[in-house]
Coordinates of C-alpha atoms in Angstrom, one line a residue:
M1 CA 0.0 0.0 0.0
S2 CA 1.2 3.5 -0.8
N3 CA 0.7 6.4 1.6
S4 CA -2.3 7.5 -0.3
G5 CA -4.2 4.3 0.3
I6 CA -3.9 3.2 -3.4
P7 CA -2.1 -0.1 -3.9
V8 CA 1.3 0.3 -5.5
S9 CA 0.2 -1.8 -8.4
G10 CA -2.7 0.7 -8.9
T11 CA -0.3 3.6 -9.0
L12 CA 1.8 1.8 -11.7
N13 CA -1.3 1.3 -13.8
I14 CA -2.3 4.9 -13.5
R15 CA 1.2 6.0 -14.5
K16 CA 1.1 3.6 -17.5
M17 CA -2.3 4.9 -18.5
A18 CA -1.1 8.5 -18.2
A19 CA 2.0 7.7 -20.3
A20 CA -0.2 6.1 -22.9
L21 CA -2.5 9.1 -23.0
I22 CA 0.5 11.5 -23.4
L23 CA 1.8 9.3 -26.2
L24 CA -1.6 9.2 -27.9
M25 CA -1.9 13.0 -27.7
A26 CA 1.6 13.5 -29.2
V27 CA 0.7 11.2 -32.1
L28 CA -2.6 13.0 -32.7
A29 CA -0.8 16.4 -32.6
A30 CA 1.8 15.2 -35.1
A31 CA -1.0 13.9 -37.4
F32 CA -2.9 17.2 -37.1
L33 CA 0.2 19.2 -38.0
Y34 CA 1.0 16.8 -40.9
L35 CA -2.5 17.0 -42.3
H36 CA -2.6 20.8 -42.0
H37 CA 0.8 21.2 -43.6
T38 CA -0.5 20.8 -47.1
G39 CA 2.4 21.6 -49.4
H40 CA 5.6 23.5 -50.2
L41 CA 6.6 26.8 -51.8
V42 CA 9.0 25.4 -54.5
L43 CA 11.7 27.4 -56.3
I44 CA 12.8 26.0 -59.6
N45 CA 15.5 27.1 -62.0
E46 CA 13.4 28.3 -65.0
E47 CA 16.1 27.4 -67.6
T48 CA 17.2 23.9 -66.3
G49 CA 14.0 22.8 -64.5
E50 CA 16.1 21.9 -61.5
E51 CA 14.5 22.3 -58.1
I52 CA 16.5 24.8 -56.1
A53 CA 14.6 24.7 -52.8
R54 CA 11.3 24.0 -51.1
Y55 CA 9.8 25.5 -48.0
P56 CA 6.8 24.2 -46.0
A57 CA 3.8 26.2 -46.9
R58 CA 0.0 26.0 -46.6
K59 CA -3.0 27.9 -48.0
G60 CA -3.2 31.4 -46.5
D61 CA 0.6 31.8 -46.1
I62 CA 2.0 35.0 -47.4
F63 CA 5.6 35.4 -48.7
G64 CA 7.4 38.5 -49.9
I65 CA 10.1 39.1 -52.5
G66 CA 12.1 42.2 -51.9
F67 CA 14.7 43.9 -54.1
I68 CA 16.2 47.3 -54.9
H69 CA 14.5 48.7 -58.0
S70 CA 17.1 48.9 -60.8
V71 CA 15.9 52.3 -62.1
N72 CA 14.8 54.4 -59.1
K73 CA 17.2 52.6 -56.7
S74 CA 14.6 52.3 -53.8
P75 CA 13.4 49.1 -52.0
V76 CA 10.4 47.3 -53.4
T77 CA 8.7 44.3 -51.8
D78 CA 6.0 42.3 -53.6
Y79 CA 3.8 40.1 -51.3
Y80 CA 2.0 36.9 -52.5
E81 CA -0.6 34.7 -50.9
I82 CA -0.9 30.9 -51.4
R83 CA -4.4 29.9 -52.2
S84 CA -6.0 26.7 -53.1
D85 CA -5.8 27.5 -56.9
G86 CA -2.4 29.2 -57.0
I87 CA -0.3 32.1 -55.9
Y88 CA -1.8 35.5 -55.9
V89 CA -0.1 38.9 -55.7
V90 CA -1.8 40.8 -52.9
K91 CA 0.3 43.8 -51.9
T92 CA 3.4 45.8 -53.0
V93 CA 5.4 48.1 -50.8
Y94 CA 7.8 50.7 -52.2
Y95 CA 9.5 54.0 -51.3
G96 CA 9.8 56.0 -54.4
F97 CA 7.9 56.8 -57.6
G98 CA 9.6 56.4 -60.9
A99 CA 9.9 54.2 -64.0
G100 CA 8.9 50.6 -63.3
V101 CA 6.7 51.2 -60.3
Q102 CA 2.9 51.6 -60.2
T103 CA 1.8 55.2 -60.5
Q104 CA -2.0 54.8 -60.8
L105 CA -4.4 52.6 -58.9
E106 CA -6.6 50.1 -60.6
E107 CA -10.1 49.3 -59.6
G108 CA -10.3 47.8 -56.2
Q109 CA -6.8 48.9 -55.2
K110 CA -5.9 51.4 -52.5
M111 CA -2.7 53.1 -51.4
E112 CA -1.7 53.8 -47.8
Y113 CA 1.5 55.2 -46.3
G114 CA 3.5 53.3 -43.8
E115 CA 5.0 54.9 -40.7
D116 CA 8.4 54.6 -42.4
G117 CA 7.3 56.6 -45.4
S118 CA 6.6 53.5 -47.6
M119 CA 3.8 53.4 -50.1
I120 CA 1.6 50.3 -49.6
I121 CA -0.7 49.3 -52.4
T122 CA -3.3 46.5 -51.7
G123 CA -6.2 45.0 -53.5
F124 CA -4.4 43.3 -56.4
D125 CA -5.9 39.9 -56.0
R126 CA -4.3 38.6 -59.2
R127 CA -3.3 35.0 -59.8
M128 CA 0.3 34.7 -60.9
D129 CA 0.5 31.7 -63.1
D130 CA 4.1 32.6 -64.2
L131 CA 5.8 34.0 -61.1
V132 CA 9.4 34.2 -62.2
Y133 CA 12.1 36.5 -60.9
F134 CA 15.5 37.2 -62.4
V135 CA 17.9 37.2 -59.5
G136 CA 19.8 40.5 -59.5
T137 CA 23.4 41.1 -60.4
V138 CA 23.7 44.5 -58.8
S139 CA 21.4 44.0 -55.8
D140 CA 20.0 40.9 -54.2
H141 CA 16.5 39.6 -54.1
T142 CA 15.3 38.5 -50.7
L143 CA 12.6 35.9 -50.1
T144 CA 10.7 36.4 -46.8
L145 CA 8.6 33.5 -45.7
D146 CA 5.4 33.6 -43.7
D147 CA 7.3 32.8 -40.5
G148 CA 9.7 35.8 -41.0
Q149 CA 12.7 33.8 -42.3
Q150 CA 14.6 35.7 -44.9
I151 CA 16.6 34.0 -47.6
S152 CA 19.0 35.6 -50.0
L153 CA 18.1 34.4 -53.5
R154 CA 21.5 35.4 -54.8
D155 CA 23.2 33.1 -52.2
L156 CA 20.6 30.4 -52.8
C157 CA 20.3 30.5 -56.6
G158 CA 23.2 32.5 -57.9
R159 CA 23.2 35.8 -59.9
N160 CA 21.3 35.9 -63.2
T161 CA 19.2 32.9 -62.3
K162 CA 15.6 32.9 -63.5
V163 CA 13.6 31.5 -60.5
R164 CA 10.1 30.2 -60.9
F165 CA 7.9 30.1 -57.7
S166 CA 5.1 27.6 -57.4
Y167 CA 3.0 25.9 -54.7
K168 CA 3.1 22.1 -54.7
K169 CA 0.7 20.1 -52.6

């Protein structure tokens, strides 16, 4: 008998049941995460077809691609959302007007100013069937994943590489 009045063998059975319950909960949590992790953001070398990298992603994740604009020399970041039927451009952030950046709003779009002086245009909602970036030679392109991780595309892919972005389930 233990001090609590429960036979020692009863205490061992309770511990075994608790351990089994904890193990079952861990298995269910892993299965839940696996089932809700539905795919990958995949980067492919457009010219060779070689897969460069893949990152866990799911519907609703947003990623950004930032670079220094080649003409007006200011930062630009385009943001994309993964949806069930593809990748959609949803927002762009830039810091200076000039050649190559949007100067007029289209229907459904709006522009706001960020605290840092950035211009933020939202309301694109346009599917990007051919999302390809040409990795810069003068300045880098940076991929920012939904979790905040930043990846240098120049380091990952090399200068002058045409990189196709796609979502694979």
